[in-house]
Coordinates of C-alpha atoms in Angstrom, one line a residue:
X1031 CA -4.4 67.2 -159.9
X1032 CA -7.9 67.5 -158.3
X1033 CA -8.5 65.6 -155.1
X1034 CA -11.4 63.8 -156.8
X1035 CA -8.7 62.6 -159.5
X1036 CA -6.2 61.6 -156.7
X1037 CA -8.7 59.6 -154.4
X1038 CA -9.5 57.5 -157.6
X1039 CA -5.6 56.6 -158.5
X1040 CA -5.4 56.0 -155.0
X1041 CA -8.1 53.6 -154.7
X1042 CA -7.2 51.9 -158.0
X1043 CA -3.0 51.5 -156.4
X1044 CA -4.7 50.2 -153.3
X1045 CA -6.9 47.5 -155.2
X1046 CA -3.5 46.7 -157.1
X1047 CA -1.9 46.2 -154.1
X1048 CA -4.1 44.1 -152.4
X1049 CA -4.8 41.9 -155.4
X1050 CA -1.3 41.7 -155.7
X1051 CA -0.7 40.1 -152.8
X1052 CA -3.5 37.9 -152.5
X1053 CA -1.9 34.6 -153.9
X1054 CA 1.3 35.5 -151.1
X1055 CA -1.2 36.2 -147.9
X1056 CA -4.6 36.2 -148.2
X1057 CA -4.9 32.5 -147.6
X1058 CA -3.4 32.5 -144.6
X1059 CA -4.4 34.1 -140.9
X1060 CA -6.7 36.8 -140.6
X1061 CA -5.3 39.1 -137.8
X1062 CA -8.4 39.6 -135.5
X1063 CA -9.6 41.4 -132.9
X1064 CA -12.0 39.3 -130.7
X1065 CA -13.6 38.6 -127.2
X1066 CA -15.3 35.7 -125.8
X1067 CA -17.2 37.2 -123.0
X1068 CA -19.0 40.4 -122.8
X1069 CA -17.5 42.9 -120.6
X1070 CA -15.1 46.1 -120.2
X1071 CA -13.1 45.8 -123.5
X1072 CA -10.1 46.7 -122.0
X1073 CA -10.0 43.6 -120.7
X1074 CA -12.1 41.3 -122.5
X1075 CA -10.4 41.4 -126.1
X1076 CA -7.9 39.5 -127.8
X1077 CA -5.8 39.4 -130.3
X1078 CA -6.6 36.4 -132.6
X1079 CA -5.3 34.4 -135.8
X1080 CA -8.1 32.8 -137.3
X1081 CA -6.8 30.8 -140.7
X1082 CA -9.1 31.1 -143.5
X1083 CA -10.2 28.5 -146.6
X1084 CA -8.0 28.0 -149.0
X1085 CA -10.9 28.1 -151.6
X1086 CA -13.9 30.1 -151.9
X1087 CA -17.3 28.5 -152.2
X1088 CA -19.4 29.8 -154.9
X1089 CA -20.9 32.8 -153.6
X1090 CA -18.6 33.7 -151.5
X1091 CA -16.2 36.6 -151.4
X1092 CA -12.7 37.2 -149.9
X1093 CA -12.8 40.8 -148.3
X1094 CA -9.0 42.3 -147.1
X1095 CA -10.4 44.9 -144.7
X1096 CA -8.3 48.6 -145.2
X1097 CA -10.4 50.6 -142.2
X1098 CA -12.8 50.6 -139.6
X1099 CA -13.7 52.9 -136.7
X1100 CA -14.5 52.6 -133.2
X1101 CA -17.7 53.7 -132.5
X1102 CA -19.8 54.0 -129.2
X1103 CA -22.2 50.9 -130.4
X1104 CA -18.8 48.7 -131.1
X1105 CA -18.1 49.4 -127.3
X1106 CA -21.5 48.7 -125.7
X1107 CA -22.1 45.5 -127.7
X1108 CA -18.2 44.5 -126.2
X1109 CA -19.6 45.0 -123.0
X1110 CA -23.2 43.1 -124.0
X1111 CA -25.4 46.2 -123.1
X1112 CA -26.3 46.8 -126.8
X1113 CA -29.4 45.5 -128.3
X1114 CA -27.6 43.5 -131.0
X1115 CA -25.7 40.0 -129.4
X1116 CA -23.3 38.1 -131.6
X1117 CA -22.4 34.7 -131.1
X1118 CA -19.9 34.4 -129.1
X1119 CA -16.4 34.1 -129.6
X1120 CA -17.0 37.4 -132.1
X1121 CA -14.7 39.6 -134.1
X1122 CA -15.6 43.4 -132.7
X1123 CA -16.4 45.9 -134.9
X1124 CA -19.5 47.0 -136.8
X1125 CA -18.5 49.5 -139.2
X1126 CA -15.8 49.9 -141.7
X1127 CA -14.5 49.0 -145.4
X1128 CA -12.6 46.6 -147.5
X1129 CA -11.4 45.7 -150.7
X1130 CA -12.6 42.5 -152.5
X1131 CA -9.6 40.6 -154.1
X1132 CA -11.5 37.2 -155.0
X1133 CA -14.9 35.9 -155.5
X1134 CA -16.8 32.7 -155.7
X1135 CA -17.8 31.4 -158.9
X1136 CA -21.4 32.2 -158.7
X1137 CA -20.3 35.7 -157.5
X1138 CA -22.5 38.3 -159.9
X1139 CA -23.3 41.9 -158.4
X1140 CA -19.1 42.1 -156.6
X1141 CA -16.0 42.4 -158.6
X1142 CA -12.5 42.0 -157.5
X1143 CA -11.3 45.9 -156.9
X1144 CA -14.7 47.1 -155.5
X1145 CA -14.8 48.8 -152.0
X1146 CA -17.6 47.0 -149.6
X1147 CA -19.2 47.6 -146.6
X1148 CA -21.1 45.7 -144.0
X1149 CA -24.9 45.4 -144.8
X1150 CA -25.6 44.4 -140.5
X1151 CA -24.2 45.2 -137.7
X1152 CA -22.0 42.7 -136.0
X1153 CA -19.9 41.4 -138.9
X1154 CA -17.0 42.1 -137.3
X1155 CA -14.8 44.7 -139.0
X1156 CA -11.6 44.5 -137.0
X1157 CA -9.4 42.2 -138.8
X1158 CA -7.5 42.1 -141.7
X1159 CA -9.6 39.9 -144.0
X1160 CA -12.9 38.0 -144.0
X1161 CA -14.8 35.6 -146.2
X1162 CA -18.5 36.3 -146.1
X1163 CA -21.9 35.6 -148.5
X1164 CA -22.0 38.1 -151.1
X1165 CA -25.2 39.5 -149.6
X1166 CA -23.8 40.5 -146.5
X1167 CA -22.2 43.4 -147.8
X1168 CA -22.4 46.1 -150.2
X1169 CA -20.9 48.2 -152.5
X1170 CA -19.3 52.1 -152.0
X1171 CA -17.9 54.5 -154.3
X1172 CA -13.7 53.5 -154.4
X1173 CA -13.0 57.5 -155.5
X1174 CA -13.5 58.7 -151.9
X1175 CA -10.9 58.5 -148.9
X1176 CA -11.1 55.4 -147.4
X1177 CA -11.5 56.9 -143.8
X1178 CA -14.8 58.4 -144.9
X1179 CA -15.6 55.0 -146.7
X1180 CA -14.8 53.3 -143.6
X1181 CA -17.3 55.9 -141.7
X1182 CA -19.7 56.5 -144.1
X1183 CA -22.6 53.6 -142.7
X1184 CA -23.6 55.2 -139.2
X1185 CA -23.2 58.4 -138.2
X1186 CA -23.7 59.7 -141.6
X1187 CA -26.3 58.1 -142.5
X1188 CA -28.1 58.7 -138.9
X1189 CA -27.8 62.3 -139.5
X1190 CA -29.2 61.8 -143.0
X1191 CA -31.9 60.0 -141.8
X1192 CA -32.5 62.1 -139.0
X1193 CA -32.5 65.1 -140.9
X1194 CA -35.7 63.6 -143.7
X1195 CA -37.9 61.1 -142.0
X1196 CA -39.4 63.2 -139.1
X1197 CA -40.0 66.7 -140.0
X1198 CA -40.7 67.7 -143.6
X1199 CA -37.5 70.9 -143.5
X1200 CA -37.3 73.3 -145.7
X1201 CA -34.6 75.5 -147.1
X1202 CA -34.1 78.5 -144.0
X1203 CA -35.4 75.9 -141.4
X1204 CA -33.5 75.3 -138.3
X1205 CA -32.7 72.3 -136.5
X1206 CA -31.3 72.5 -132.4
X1207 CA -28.7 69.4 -131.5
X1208 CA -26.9 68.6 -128.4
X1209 CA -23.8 66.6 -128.6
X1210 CA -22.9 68.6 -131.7
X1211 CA -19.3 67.5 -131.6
X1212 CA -20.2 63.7 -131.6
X1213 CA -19.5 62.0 -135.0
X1214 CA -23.4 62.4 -135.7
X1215 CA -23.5 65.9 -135.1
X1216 CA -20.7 67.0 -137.1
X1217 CA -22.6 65.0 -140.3
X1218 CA -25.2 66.7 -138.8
X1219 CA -24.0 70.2 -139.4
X1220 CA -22.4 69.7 -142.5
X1221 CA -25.8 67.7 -144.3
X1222 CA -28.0 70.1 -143.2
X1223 CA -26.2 72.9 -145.0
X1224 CA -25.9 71.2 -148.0
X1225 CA -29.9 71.4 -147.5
X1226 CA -29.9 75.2 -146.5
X1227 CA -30.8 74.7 -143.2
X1228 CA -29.4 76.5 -140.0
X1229 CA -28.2 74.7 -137.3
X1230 CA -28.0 75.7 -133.5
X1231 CA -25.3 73.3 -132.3
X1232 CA -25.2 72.6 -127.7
X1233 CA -21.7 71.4 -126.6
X1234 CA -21.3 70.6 -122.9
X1235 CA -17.9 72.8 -121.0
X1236 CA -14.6 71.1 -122.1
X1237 CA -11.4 72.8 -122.5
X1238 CA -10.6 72.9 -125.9
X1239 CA -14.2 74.6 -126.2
X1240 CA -12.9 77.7 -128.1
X1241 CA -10.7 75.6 -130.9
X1242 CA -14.1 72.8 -131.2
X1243 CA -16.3 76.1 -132.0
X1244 CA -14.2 77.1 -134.5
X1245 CA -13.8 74.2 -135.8
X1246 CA -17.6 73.5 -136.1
X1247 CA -18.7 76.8 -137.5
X1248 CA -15.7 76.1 -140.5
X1249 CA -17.7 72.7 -141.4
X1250 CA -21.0 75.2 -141.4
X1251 CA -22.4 75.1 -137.9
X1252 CA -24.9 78.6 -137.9
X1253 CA -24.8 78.6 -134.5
X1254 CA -22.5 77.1 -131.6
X1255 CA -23.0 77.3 -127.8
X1256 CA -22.6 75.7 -124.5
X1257 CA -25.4 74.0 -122.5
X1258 CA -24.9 76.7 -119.7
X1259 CA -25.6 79.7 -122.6
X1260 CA -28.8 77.6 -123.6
X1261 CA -30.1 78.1 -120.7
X1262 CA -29.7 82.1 -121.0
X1263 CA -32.6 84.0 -121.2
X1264 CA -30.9 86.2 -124.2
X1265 CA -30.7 83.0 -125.9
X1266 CA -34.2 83.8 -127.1
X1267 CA -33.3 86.9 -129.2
X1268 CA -32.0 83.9 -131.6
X1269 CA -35.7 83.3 -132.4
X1270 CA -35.5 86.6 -133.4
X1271 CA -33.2 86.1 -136.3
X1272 CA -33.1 82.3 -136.9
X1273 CA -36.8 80.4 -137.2
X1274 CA -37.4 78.9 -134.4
X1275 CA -36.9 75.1 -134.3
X1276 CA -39.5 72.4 -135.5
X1277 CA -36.7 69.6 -135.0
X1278 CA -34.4 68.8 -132.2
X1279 CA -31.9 65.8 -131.9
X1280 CA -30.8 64.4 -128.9
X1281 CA -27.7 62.5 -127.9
X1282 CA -26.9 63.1 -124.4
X1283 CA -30.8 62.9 -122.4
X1284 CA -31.2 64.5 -119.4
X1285 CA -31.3 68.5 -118.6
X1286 CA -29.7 68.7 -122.0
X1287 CA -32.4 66.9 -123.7
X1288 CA -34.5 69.0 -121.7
X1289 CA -33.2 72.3 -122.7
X1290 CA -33.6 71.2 -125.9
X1291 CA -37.4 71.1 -125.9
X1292 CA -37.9 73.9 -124.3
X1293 CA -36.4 75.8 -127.7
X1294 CA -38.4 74.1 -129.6
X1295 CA -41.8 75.3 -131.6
X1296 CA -45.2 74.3 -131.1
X1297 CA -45.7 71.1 -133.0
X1298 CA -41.8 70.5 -132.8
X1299 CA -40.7 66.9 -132.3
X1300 CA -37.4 66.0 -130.4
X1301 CA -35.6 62.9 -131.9
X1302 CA -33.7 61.1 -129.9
X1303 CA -30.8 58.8 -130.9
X1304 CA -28.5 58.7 -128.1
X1305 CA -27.9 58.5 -124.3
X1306 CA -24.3 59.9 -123.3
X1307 CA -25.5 61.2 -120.0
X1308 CA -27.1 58.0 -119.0
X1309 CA -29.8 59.8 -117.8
X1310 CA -34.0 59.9 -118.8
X1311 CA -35.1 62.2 -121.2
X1312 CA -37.9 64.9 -118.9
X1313 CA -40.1 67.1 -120.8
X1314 CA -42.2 69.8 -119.0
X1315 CA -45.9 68.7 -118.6
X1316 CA -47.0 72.0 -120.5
X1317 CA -44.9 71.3 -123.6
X1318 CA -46.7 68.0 -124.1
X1319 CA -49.8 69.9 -123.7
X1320 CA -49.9 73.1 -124.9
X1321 CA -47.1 73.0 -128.0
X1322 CA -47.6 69.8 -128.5
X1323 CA -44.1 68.1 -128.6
X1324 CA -43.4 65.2 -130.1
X1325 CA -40.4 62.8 -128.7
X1326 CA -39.9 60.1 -130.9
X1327 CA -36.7 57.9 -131.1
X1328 CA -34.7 56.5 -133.8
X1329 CA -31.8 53.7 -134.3
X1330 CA -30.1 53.5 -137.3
X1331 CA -29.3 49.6 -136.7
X1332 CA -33.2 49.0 -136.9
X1333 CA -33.6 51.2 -140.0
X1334 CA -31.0 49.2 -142.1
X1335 CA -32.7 46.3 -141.0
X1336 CA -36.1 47.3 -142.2
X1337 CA -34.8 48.7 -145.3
X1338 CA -32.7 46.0 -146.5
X1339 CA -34.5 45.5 -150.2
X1340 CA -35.6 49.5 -149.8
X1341 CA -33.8 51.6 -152.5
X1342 CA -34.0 54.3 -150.1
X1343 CA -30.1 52.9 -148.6
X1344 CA -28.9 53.1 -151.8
X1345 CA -30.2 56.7 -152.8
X1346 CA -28.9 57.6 -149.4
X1347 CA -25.6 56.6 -149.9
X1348 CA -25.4 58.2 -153.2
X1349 CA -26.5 61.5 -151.5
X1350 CA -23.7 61.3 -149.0
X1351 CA -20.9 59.8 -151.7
X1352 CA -22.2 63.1 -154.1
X1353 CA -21.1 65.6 -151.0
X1354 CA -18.1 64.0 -149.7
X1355 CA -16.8 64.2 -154.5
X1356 CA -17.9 68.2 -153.7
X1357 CA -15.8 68.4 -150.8
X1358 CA -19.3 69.1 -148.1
X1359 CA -19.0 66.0 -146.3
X1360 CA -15.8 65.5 -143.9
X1361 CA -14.8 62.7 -141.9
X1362 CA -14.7 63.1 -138.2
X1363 CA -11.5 64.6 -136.1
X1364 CA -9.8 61.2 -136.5
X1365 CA -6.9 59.8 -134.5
X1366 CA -4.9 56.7 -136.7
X1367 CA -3.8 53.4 -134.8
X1368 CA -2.9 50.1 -136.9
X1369 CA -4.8 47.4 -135.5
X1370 CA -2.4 45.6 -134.2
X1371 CA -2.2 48.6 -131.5
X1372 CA -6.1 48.1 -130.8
X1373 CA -5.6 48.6 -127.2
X1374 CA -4.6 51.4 -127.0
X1375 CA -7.2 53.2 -129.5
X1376 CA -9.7 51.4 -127.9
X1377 CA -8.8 53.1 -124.1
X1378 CA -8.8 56.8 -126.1
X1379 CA -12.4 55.7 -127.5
X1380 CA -13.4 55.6 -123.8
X1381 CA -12.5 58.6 -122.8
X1382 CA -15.3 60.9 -121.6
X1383 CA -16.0 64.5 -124.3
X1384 CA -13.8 63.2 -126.7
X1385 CA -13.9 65.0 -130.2
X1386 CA -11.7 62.7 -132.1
X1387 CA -13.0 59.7 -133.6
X1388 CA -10.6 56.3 -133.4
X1389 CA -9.7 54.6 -136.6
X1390 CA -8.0 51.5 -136.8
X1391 CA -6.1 50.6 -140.0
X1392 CA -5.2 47.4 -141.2
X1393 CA -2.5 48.1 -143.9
X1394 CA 0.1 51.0 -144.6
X1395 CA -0.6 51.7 -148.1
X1396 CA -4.4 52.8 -146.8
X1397 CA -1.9 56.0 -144.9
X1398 CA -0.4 56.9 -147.9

């Protein structure tokens, strides 16, 4: 049996499942994860039961949610440093995917059985069902795993967008990344081969640094190093075999962002869509003037936003759906906590250099 094959009888048992069991729970409690004041999340969510309608109005939908991961954004809008501020008391959670098992009479583009995702951030993915307007999600492929469903709407499509909309690459290019083991990164690595380009990938020291190389040259990293090697002065003869770099991507700021522009080539632009260090991004006065560097910055959040009626999303979630059927698109390093255990998935999100990306799951069959 291929695994293409196997995904789709496994999505089709799970929408039998969970249509199945609709008349027996679905109108009951929603299990949800919630706070009511912004602050460290260790402290600040909850647990919640929130009942639900017994009857849809007509373009409504009834969502039982199978997956959704914590990401850095889901932490810092918690905490109410993040751009984005939902009303408060809010269900946490920006990014995952669920099943429809009923729909509102005037319901016309979502069937029962289809696999959803958020179309906005702060809908609030961490609980076991929700009822929501039609529009305010949308449809994914149900023949792929549901942890890359669940994972598919940010860091993928960052490092998609990322990779097309500020330097026109071609096949044998090369793009330079810090924070290459962060969700983004790895998509990072593993879209820009499907494109034929090279990628130099900057990891900060950690001790599992010899097992994460590995790891990211087997997903199709060209090149792997530490920030302490980019700084080597032999680092150059990699200009010598690799083109040198007309697009960087940043994620941490500070002497690793600039490290970064110091490798790149005149006319080079430096994206940057992250701050793990917490610290400015500081280019060299002669870069700006002399190879005329670019530092431009991106947030995918704003981009979905602009895009909403664009049919760039959907093309782009086509693109990544087609690689993840040919097996060139892998989830994260993932660590698996039902979400009734949210706590403690939520303190192994916060730890600092972590490779492993936390998903919470909301039923058993989606670990089957």
């Amino acid at each position: 049996m291929t695994q293409h094959l196997r995904y789709t009888l496994l999505s089709r048992r799970l929408s039998q499942i969970h249509i199945e069991r609709k008349s027996k729970l679905f109108y009951h409690d929603s299990l949800a994860i919630t706070y009511a004041s912004y602050g460290d999340p260790t402290k600040t969510l909850v647990k919640t039961n929130i009942s639900l309608p017994k009857k849809l109005s007509p373009n409504e939908i009834l969502v039982k949610m199978m997956a959704a991961p914590i990401n850095p954004a889901d932490i810092n809008m918690i905490e109410g440093v993040y751009p984005i501020k939902p009303a408060l008391p809010a269900v946490a959670g920006n990014e995952g995917v669920g099943i429809i098992v009923d729909t509102g009479s005037d319901v016309q583009t979502i069937e029962c059985g289809d696999w959803v995702i958020p179309s906005t951030s702060g809908w609030g993915t961490w609980r076991t069902m929700a009822i929501c307007a039609e529009e305010e999600v949308k449809k994914i492929d149900n023949d792929i795993p549901v942890t890359k469903a669940a994972t598919i709407a940010v860091n993928p499509c960052t490092a998609y967008r990322l990779l097309l909309d500020f330097v026109n690459l071609k096949p044998g290019d090369t793009v330079i990344q810090n924070g290459a083991n962060s969700a983004v990164g790895q998509a990072v690595i593993q879209i820009a081969n499907s494109m034929d380009l090279k990628t130099v990938n900057i990891l900060r020291p950690r001790e599992d640094l010899k097992q994460l190389t590995e790891y990211l040259k087997g997903i199709g990293a060209t090149q792997v190093l530490t920030e302490e090697e980019s700084r080597y002065p032999e680092t150059k003869e990699l200009w010598k075999v690799l083109k040198k770099p007309m697009l960087a991507l940043n994620c941490v700021g500070g002497k690793s962002a600039t490290q970064l522009i110091r490798h790149l080539d005149k006319n080079g632009v430096m994206v940057t869509y992250g701050g793990m260090s917490r610290q400015p991004v500081t280019i060299p006065t002669a870069q700006f003037i002399f190879n005329n560097i670019k530092l431009v910055g991106f947030w995918m959040t704003e981009w979905n936003l602009n895009n909403r009626s664009c049919a760039d999303g959907d093309k782009m979630l086509k693109y990544l759906c087609d690689l993840i059927h040919k097996g060139k698109l892998q989830q994260p390093i993932c660590e698996f906590t039902h979400i009734s255990d949210y706590a403690n998935a939520v303190k192994a999100s916060l730890q600092s250099r972590t490779s492993k990306k936390q998903i919470l799951y909301m039923d058993d069959a989606v670990c089957q």
